[in-house]
XYZ file of C-alpha atoms in Angstrom:
597
model
C 15.371 77.411 148.973
C 17.371 74.557 150.601
C 14.809 72.113 149.188
C 15.408 73.520 145.796
C 18.997 73.457 145.959
C 18.840 69.858 147.213
C 16.542 68.872 144.300
C 19.038 70.452 141.789
C 22.037 68.553 143.331
C 19.939 65.267 143.225
C 19.242 65.911 139.460
C 22.951 66.659 138.690
C 23.960 63.435 140.615
C 21.541 61.328 138.432
C 22.739 63.208 135.288
C 26.451 62.344 136.136
C 25.492 58.711 136.593
C 23.339 58.432 133.430
C 25.594 60.352 131.071
C 28.976 59.351 132.293
C 28.377 56.344 134.721
C 29.885 58.506 137.505
C 28.541 58.055 141.045
C 28.584 61.207 143.055
C 26.378 61.717 146.040
C 23.995 64.697 145.872
C 25.583 65.925 149.198
C 28.907 66.062 147.482
C 27.480 68.278 144.598
C 28.596 71.822 145.262
C 26.247 74.611 143.865
C 27.214 78.284 144.028
C 25.102 81.237 143.539
C 25.349 82.579 139.797
C 27.177 85.724 139.473
C 24.990 88.719 138.820
C 26.495 89.406 135.174
C 25.117 85.949 133.933
C 21.645 84.433 133.840
C 20.827 81.870 136.339
C 20.231 81.079 140.050
C 22.734 78.188 140.715
C 26.241 77.478 139.119
C 27.784 74.126 138.787
C 31.525 73.911 138.207
C 32.495 71.156 135.739
C 36.430 71.374 135.934
C 36.710 68.574 138.633
C 35.140 66.016 136.405
C 37.220 66.672 133.063
C 39.918 64.066 133.860
C 37.324 61.332 134.828
C 34.970 61.916 132.003
C 37.659 62.801 129.365
C 35.905 65.869 127.887
C 36.486 69.670 128.061
C 34.707 71.491 130.908
C 32.446 73.491 128.554
C 31.279 70.286 126.738
C 30.443 68.507 129.974
C 28.550 71.707 130.815
C 26.449 71.675 127.724
C 25.699 68.022 127.970
C 24.660 68.362 131.655
C 22.634 71.362 131.126
C 20.685 69.705 127.998
C 20.007 66.672 130.185
C 18.678 68.821 133.292
C 16.681 70.965 130.934
C 15.009 67.846 129.357
C 14.522 65.543 132.446
C 13.771 67.817 135.293
C 11.018 70.126 136.219
C 13.089 72.768 137.794
C 15.634 73.839 134.897
C 14.139 75.733 132.097
C 17.230 76.965 130.574
C 21.038 77.078 130.955
C 24.206 78.643 129.877
C 27.786 77.586 129.986
C 30.726 79.951 130.604
C 34.291 78.524 130.571
C 33.310 75.360 132.414
C 30.669 77.048 134.680
C 27.210 75.825 134.177
C 24.633 78.433 135.154
C 21.186 76.990 135.617
C 18.061 79.076 135.226
C 14.945 77.980 137.323
C 11.542 77.684 135.952
C 9.088 80.423 137.024
C 6.646 77.804 138.237
C 9.269 76.727 140.775
C 9.808 80.242 141.938
C 5.937 80.574 142.256
C 5.929 77.666 144.583
C 8.884 79.034 146.537
C 7.230 82.301 147.151
C 4.029 80.745 148.111
C 5.636 78.746 150.754
C 7.535 81.569 152.403
C 4.875 84.112 152.017
C 2.518 81.694 153.992
C 4.959 80.869 156.703
C 4.098 83.165 159.730
C 7.552 82.284 161.394
C 9.492 82.681 158.161
C 13.335 82.916 158.804
C 13.079 81.548 162.387
C 13.897 77.902 163.628
C 10.946 75.650 164.397
C 12.689 73.500 166.869
C 14.160 74.185 170.412
C 18.021 73.784 170.693
C 20.318 74.373 173.544
C 20.532 76.742 176.530
C 23.056 79.669 175.828
C 24.073 82.446 178.345
C 25.276 85.595 176.690
C 27.305 87.916 178.777
C 27.821 91.520 177.477
C 28.123 95.103 178.514
C 30.163 94.403 181.702
C 30.621 98.072 182.703
C 32.757 99.440 185.568
C 31.004 101.550 188.068
C 33.821 104.258 188.046
C 32.719 105.722 184.507
C 29.965 106.086 182.122
C 29.668 103.965 178.972
C 31.637 105.005 176.028
C 31.791 104.191 172.196
C 33.598 100.713 172.811
C 30.894 99.881 175.241
C 28.298 100.473 172.605
C 29.779 98.097 170.076
C 29.920 95.501 173.055
C 26.233 96.174 173.916
C 25.076 96.006 170.360
C 26.943 92.923 169.532
C 25.836 91.013 172.593
C 22.245 91.958 172.298
C 22.294 91.152 168.418
C 23.880 87.803 168.940
C 21.370 86.930 171.749
C 18.520 87.684 169.332
C 20.090 85.813 166.470
C 20.508 82.811 168.695
C 17.013 83.093 169.834
C 15.831 83.116 166.212
C 17.548 79.883 165.614
C 15.750 78.171 168.436
C 18.125 78.392 171.263
C 16.954 79.263 174.844
C 19.001 82.397 175.478
C 19.734 84.213 178.883
C 21.139 87.720 178.583
C 23.340 88.621 181.495
C 25.320 91.765 182.617
C 28.308 91.299 184.956
C 28.787 94.562 186.493
C 32.525 95.403 187.622
C 31.430 97.258 190.917
C 34.548 96.523 193.052
C 38.423 96.633 192.950
C 41.037 99.094 192.866
C 39.677 101.340 190.063
C 36.352 101.667 191.774
C 38.350 102.732 194.941
C 40.155 105.412 192.865
C 36.722 107.117 192.069
C 35.755 106.801 195.641
C 38.874 108.096 197.096
C 38.852 111.017 194.766
C 35.233 111.982 195.647
C 36.184 111.671 199.338
C 39.048 114.062 198.908
C 37.522 116.442 196.261
C 33.784 115.931 196.127
C 32.559 118.314 198.840
C 29.324 116.233 199.061
C 28.377 116.724 195.488
C 25.555 114.704 194.144
C 24.138 114.193 190.701
C 21.213 116.420 191.510
C 23.485 119.164 192.842
C 25.970 118.852 189.875
C 23.066 118.538 187.337
C 24.705 115.564 185.642
C 23.916 111.721 185.555
C 25.399 109.658 188.258
C 27.614 107.517 185.994
C 29.143 110.804 184.673
C 29.685 112.056 188.238
C 31.659 108.937 189.058
C 33.711 109.248 185.961
C 34.540 112.751 186.735
C 36.258 111.635 190.066
C 38.128 108.836 188.163
C 39.692 111.489 186.046
C 40.396 113.732 188.939
C 42.172 110.719 190.785
C 44.352 110.102 187.637
C 45.472 113.668 187.348
C 46.327 114.061 191.044
C 48.037 110.427 191.043
C 50.181 111.460 187.918
C 51.378 114.748 189.682
C 52.318 112.717 192.718
C 54.313 110.419 190.379
C 56.136 113.399 188.740
C 57.005 114.841 191.988
C 58.537 111.479 193.352
C 60.366 110.890 190.099
C 61.864 114.501 190.153
C 63.122 113.647 193.565
C 65.070 110.742 192.349
C 62.784 107.796 192.616
C 62.343 105.276 189.694
C 59.019 105.494 187.677
C 57.952 101.864 188.522
C 58.500 102.507 192.208
C 56.871 105.918 192.298
C 53.807 104.412 190.752
C 53.567 102.035 193.712
C 54.583 104.588 196.421
C 52.531 107.343 195.420
C 50.390 108.378 198.438
C 47.015 108.279 196.470
C 47.727 104.807 195.124
C 48.598 103.603 198.628
C 45.358 105.198 199.879
C 43.429 103.576 197.265
C 44.899 100.116 198.083
C 44.086 100.660 201.843
C 40.486 101.530 200.776
C 40.222 98.201 198.936
C 41.422 96.312 201.897
C 38.920 98.063 204.114
C 36.199 97.390 201.624
C 36.930 93.763 201.561
C 37.003 93.810 205.419
C 33.480 95.268 205.454
C 34.370 98.709 206.945
C 31.083 100.481 207.500
C 31.939 103.919 206.242
C 33.741 102.422 203.208
C 30.745 100.363 202.221
C 28.427 103.289 202.676
C 30.349 105.383 200.266
C 30.589 102.589 197.782
C 26.872 101.900 197.764
C 26.099 105.595 197.487
C 28.360 106.056 194.554
C 27.264 102.801 192.855
C 23.667 103.738 193.202
C 24.158 106.796 191.467
C 26.029 104.925 188.472
C 23.268 102.180 188.113
C 20.668 104.821 187.794
C 22.707 106.287 185.017
C 23.431 102.920 183.337
C 19.690 102.266 183.363
C 18.919 105.487 181.606
C 21.553 104.797 178.782
C 20.421 101.081 178.422
C 16.940 102.179 177.862
C 17.962 104.916 175.360
C 20.076 102.497 173.259
C 17.547 99.724 173.420
C 19.509 96.901 175.068
C 18.315 94.730 177.952
C 19.268 91.932 180.409
C 17.627 88.898 181.954
C 19.881 88.978 184.998
C 22.602 91.242 186.430
C 25.704 89.808 188.294
C 27.904 91.949 190.453
C 31.535 91.198 191.039
C 31.128 92.449 194.701
C 28.965 89.224 195.149
C 30.798 86.826 192.960
C 34.344 87.410 194.107
C 33.676 85.558 197.380
C 32.651 82.433 195.343
C 35.824 82.982 193.307
C 38.036 82.845 196.503
C 36.151 79.576 197.363
C 37.250 78.349 193.877
C 40.739 79.293 194.866
C 40.594 77.238 197.965
C 39.207 74.381 195.944
C 42.134 74.575 193.574
C 44.601 74.616 196.370
C 43.097 71.423 197.779
C 43.279 69.824 194.282
C 46.845 71.045 194.050
C 45.946 72.856 190.695
C 47.005 76.035 192.478
C 50.187 76.732 194.558
C 51.221 79.424 197.159
C 54.418 81.217 196.833
C 56.234 82.426 199.856
C 54.624 85.821 200.131
C 51.267 84.016 200.416
C 50.021 84.857 196.912
C 48.167 81.938 195.163
C 49.313 81.019 191.483
C 48.455 78.457 188.735
C 50.917 77.121 186.195
C 49.623 76.949 182.847
C 52.800 76.030 181.124
C 51.475 72.786 179.732
C 48.687 74.852 178.051
C 51.108 77.129 176.343
C 50.602 79.976 178.781
C 52.491 80.900 181.844
C 51.985 81.186 185.560
C 49.016 83.316 186.541
C 48.143 85.159 189.834
C 44.697 84.087 191.195
C 44.874 85.681 194.639
C 47.091 88.490 195.912
C 49.354 88.031 199.023
C 47.243 90.244 201.023
C 44.270 88.117 200.317
C 42.466 90.464 197.841
C 41.301 89.034 194.661
C 42.210 89.875 191.152
C 39.894 89.806 188.006
C 40.426 86.149 187.451
C 39.329 85.397 190.982
C 35.915 86.988 190.407
C 35.682 85.484 186.919
C 36.187 82.074 188.434
C 33.362 82.687 190.754
C 30.894 84.198 188.257
C 31.420 81.291 185.859
C 30.407 78.958 188.568
C 27.421 81.026 189.669
C 26.194 81.279 185.985
C 26.238 77.393 185.615
C 24.637 76.938 189.055
C 21.878 79.434 188.042
C 21.226 78.237 184.493
C 22.936 74.900 183.730
C 23.779 76.138 180.453
C 25.118 74.376 177.418
C 27.347 77.156 176.365
C 28.422 80.465 177.775
C 29.263 83.254 175.439
C 31.435 86.209 176.738
C 31.341 89.374 174.614
C 34.696 90.867 175.400
C 37.228 93.109 173.581
C 40.204 91.230 172.018
C 42.390 93.075 174.597
C 41.282 90.318 176.986
C 42.145 87.299 174.586
C 44.759 86.067 176.854
C 42.683 86.603 180.044
C 39.897 84.443 178.549
C 42.315 81.632 177.550
C 43.505 81.746 181.115
C 39.946 81.453 182.544
C 39.095 78.558 180.376
C 42.261 76.888 180.952
C 42.065 77.218 184.672
C 38.350 75.847 184.594
C 39.376 72.813 182.465
C 42.233 72.016 185.037
C 39.624 72.270 187.944
C 37.608 69.801 186.029
C 34.517 72.042 185.693
C 31.784 70.400 183.470
C 31.057 73.837 181.834
C 34.628 74.663 180.784
C 34.416 73.253 177.442
C 31.157 75.311 176.762
C 32.893 78.711 177.164
C 33.244 80.758 174.068
C 34.983 84.217 173.929
C 33.314 86.403 171.294
C 36.282 88.557 170.861
C 35.806 91.919 169.037
C 37.995 94.629 167.653
C 38.112 98.013 169.198
C 36.459 101.030 167.899
C 38.525 104.085 166.930
C 37.870 107.671 165.759
C 40.030 109.689 163.553
C 41.686 111.107 166.557
C 42.890 107.785 167.718
C 42.318 105.331 170.619
C 40.165 106.329 173.373
C 41.516 106.625 176.903
C 39.032 106.983 179.813
C 41.671 107.816 182.516
C 42.614 111.004 180.676
C 39.007 112.107 180.195
C 39.366 111.898 176.414
C 36.705 109.003 176.112
C 33.961 109.290 173.607
C 30.963 109.370 175.965
C 28.088 107.004 174.794
C 25.453 109.368 175.953
C 27.019 112.411 174.229
C 27.490 110.376 170.939
C 23.945 109.206 170.858
C 22.742 112.897 171.474
C 24.853 114.028 168.639
C 23.609 111.329 166.318
C 20.013 112.226 167.124
C 20.818 115.863 166.254
C 22.385 114.969 163.021
C 19.496 112.722 162.008
C 17.244 115.703 162.920
C 19.150 118.028 160.540
C 19.476 115.560 157.610
C 15.814 114.568 157.845
C 14.499 118.093 157.899
C 16.747 119.041 154.937
C 15.377 115.945 152.934
C 11.748 116.945 153.846
C 10.924 113.498 155.379
C 8.815 114.583 158.313
C 5.923 116.165 156.492
C 2.623 115.729 158.568
C 4.505 114.615 161.647
C 3.460 115.678 165.146
C 6.441 116.810 167.350
C 6.493 113.672 169.294
C 6.485 111.409 166.036
C 9.301 113.612 164.609
C 11.484 113.152 167.834
C 10.681 109.347 167.611
C 11.892 109.273 164.093
C 14.924 111.278 164.840
C 15.886 108.587 167.574
C 14.906 105.702 165.420
C 17.332 106.891 162.572
C 20.029 107.716 164.918
C 20.060 104.442 166.651
C 19.748 102.543 163.250
C 22.707 104.459 161.830
C 24.855 103.900 165.027
C 23.924 100.227 165.502
C 24.184 99.297 161.818
C 27.531 100.884 161.370
C 28.947 99.220 164.470
C 27.520 95.710 163.542
C 27.936 95.601 159.768
C 31.662 95.025 160.221
C 32.853 91.524 161.233
C 33.148 91.565 165.037
C 36.828 90.521 164.948
C 37.928 93.438 162.964
C 39.107 96.771 164.534
C 37.062 99.556 163.086
C 37.056 103.348 162.600
C 33.662 104.864 163.276
C 32.513 107.646 161.063
C 29.366 109.339 162.329
C 28.630 111.363 159.109
C 28.828 108.375 156.830
C 26.870 106.196 159.290
C 23.661 108.584 159.106
C 23.665 108.828 155.166
C 20.453 107.659 153.477
C 22.500 106.425 150.473
C 24.712 103.291 150.503
C 25.416 100.524 152.954
C 23.836 102.350 155.996
C 20.986 101.760 158.557
C 19.125 104.758 157.346
C 19.055 103.640 153.698
C 17.483 100.261 154.821
C 15.019 101.958 157.194
C 13.950 104.298 154.370
C 13.364 101.365 152.089
C 11.076 99.840 154.637
C 9.072 103.189 154.934
C 8.803 103.266 151.270
C 7.211 99.747 151.202
C 5.056 100.637 154.167
C 3.745 103.566 152.209
C 3.049 101.187 149.150
C 1.175 98.734 151.534
C -0.967 101.465 152.828
C -1.927 102.467 149.286
C -2.753 98.836 148.411
C -4.969 98.724 151.514
C -6.901 101.841 150.363
C -7.239 100.169 147.055
C -8.583 96.936 148.636
C -5.898 94.972 146.740
C -5.884 91.183 148.045
C -2.825 89.592 149.124
C -4.035 86.049 149.958
C -2.660 82.984 148.099
C -5.740 82.587 145.868
C -5.456 86.256 144.623
C -1.838 85.689 143.184
C -1.728 82.027 142.718
C -2.118 82.363 138.837
C 1.029 84.206 138.340
C 3.435 81.705 136.600
C 6.022 84.248 134.956
C 8.153 86.909 136.708
C 10.213 89.750 135.659
C 14.033 89.259 136.349
C 13.996 91.529 139.323
C 10.932 89.601 141.016
C 12.928 86.416 140.656
C 15.932 88.338 142.269
C 13.782 89.457 145.240
C 12.365 86.031 145.678
C 15.845 84.444 145.685
C 16.889 87.036 148.376
C 13.814 86.271 150.452
C 14.310 82.596 150.209
C 17.948 82.976 151.498
C 16.780 84.544 154.859
C 16.526 81.236 156.887
C 20.141 80.288 155.875
C 21.423 83.649 156.611
C 19.915 83.659 160.191
C 21.509 80.244 160.601
C 24.824 81.274 159.277
C 24.814 84.374 161.654
C 24.196 82.195 164.624
C 26.827 79.695 163.682
C 29.510 82.447 163.165
C 28.193 84.645 166.054
C 28.194 87.430 163.491
C 25.348 90.110 163.169
C 27.412 91.460 160.254
C 25.880 88.560 158.036
C 22.406 89.893 158.928
C 23.419 93.437 158.126
C 24.699 92.651 154.834
C 21.733 90.553 153.945
C 19.253 93.451 154.916
C 21.305 95.731 152.672
C 21.303 93.398 149.822
C 17.497 92.770 150.172
C 16.915 96.532 150.285
C 19.017 97.071 147.120
C 17.356 94.247 145.306
C 13.910 95.490 146.063
C 14.730 99.121 145.106
C 15.874 97.674 141.823
C 12.586 96.032 141.367
C 10.624 98.997 142.436
C 12.454 101.175 139.817
C 12.032 98.558 136.916
C 8.593 97.228 137.527
C 5.174 99.012 137.862
C 3.047 98.032 140.759
C -0.059 100.111 140.662
C -0.178 100.485 136.996
C -0.292 96.802 136.600
C -3.557 95.747 134.886
C -3.382 91.948 135.574
C -5.107 91.592 138.984
C -3.050 88.573 139.942
C 0.215 90.089 139.068
C -0.803 93.283 140.920
C -1.573 91.125 144.077
C 1.657 89.296 143.845
C 3.753 92.514 143.588
C 1.968 93.838 146.808
C 2.385 90.416 148.563
C 6.067 90.540 147.438
C 6.574 94.021 148.721
C 4.873 92.926 152.069
C 7.234 89.985 152.408
C 10.233 92.220 151.868
C 8.984 94.734 154.393
C 8.440 91.898 156.979
C 11.745 90.397 156.272
C 13.812 93.635 156.513
C 11.986 94.331 159.844
C 12.860 90.939 161.253
C 16.302 91.221 159.915
C 16.739 94.591 161.438
C 15.210 93.717 164.699
C 17.877 90.910 164.995
C 20.340 93.836 165.101
C 18.255 95.699 167.773
C 17.136 98.221 165.052
C 13.511 99.459 164.625
C 12.397 100.423 161.196
C 9.968 103.415 160.731
C 6.592 103.120 159.078
C 6.635 106.641 157.625
C 9.417 108.910 156.676
């Protein structure tokens, strides 16, 4: 498709020179996709040339169109609409385009190797289970990694687990006080849910203490610091950093429960990682980086012993990098992790998939690394994404009102079960096949709904809308693939050939066939654009448009009633290419497509 567009641009450049003695480089010729209400594939806008040529936009369009029709092999017809020259491409060209893409085993994927990229995503806390916001993070990170791979990049997927800090100590302290040796087995719940239970219990008890202190006359801010539970949690954090055996043992026990729970969730939602980092292992390297910054006079100490960096020159403010008591803060361990990732992978770029609430934090991290003269500082990219809301409003994990990821996935599977049964789409399925289909549809609905929106936009998640088989949804695209798979099975039963020789004789196409070929030919550009923008939404919209275009073709053009063997072979091959491309596009989103429904 790129080659065809370049050829048309070259021809227009020659036409401008021969007709009007105007020199315009082909690279400066802008071609747009023709709007659907007009005939054509490419549109050339003539308005910018009216002053130089001294003719009306429509007249220039007619003269250029006539020249291209008479002097090129690509354009067989044209029309001019108010200065827009719409060019229709000869069917012989479309036949050649289709033959090329149909015989490319790696169609859509880059052929050359590019840079090394580390994509960091998920980044859970070990004091609570994953929630809906984590799902958007996981799906976005996984998809961006797969899209970058498809573009020829060497990609490493990493997960930085936040397994230390005051919030972890809150869960640990609450378990110590209220747990009575409860375990995931005795409670009958996943380990990450058990840790989350005690995080919520801590917050409730902590708030009660604050209320009691405030009622006795203490100011709220002071009460938050002086509450006994908070002081105990701070003391526990200090014991942890000092290596206290009992504290470390409790930490390891509870984290072990959580990791088992996370692994189960990751497997269920279909994401994976090449390497895990743990903040408990990176914060010490971060402390070393703080010492390095002090030696370089990038950081400075305040009278209380806390360490800071002044980022006023970068348009930011002063930032704490180490507390007065020697314990680290988030930025400390992030400095250590950035260093460790570079030591491990010597990457060209490092993508952080982190919610937009951390925009300032990421600006600070990159600014500090630049001041420290780190060679990888310029390669850091914050893939900032908007939060996910439900009709009930923003989620708050401390109050226990979080939308739990496991529960949401289970509800989506149940919804898929009901809708699939009602539509009668599991006839002849075994119980295992049916359960797999429900899971496939549920994850397709959930992932597609969260990924079809531009990452930067805050979004409202609607479970009922996402699972629909109609409209811009994952199940609609999945169903289109299953429909084509059924066509291909029937074609195989009829022994319809799909090799190049079988359909090479087709030289004229139905309008919808041209549209499908055009959509298919755009796939490599779409994959490249999605990588450049770090936007799976580009892939999602493409998959939806391709499915829509194919369904129009399927409605308007007969496949198996076609009497011309070459045309029949072509339509089956076209269907195969659409199915293959839908599958490739959806896999870049982490979504499976069923063979039967």
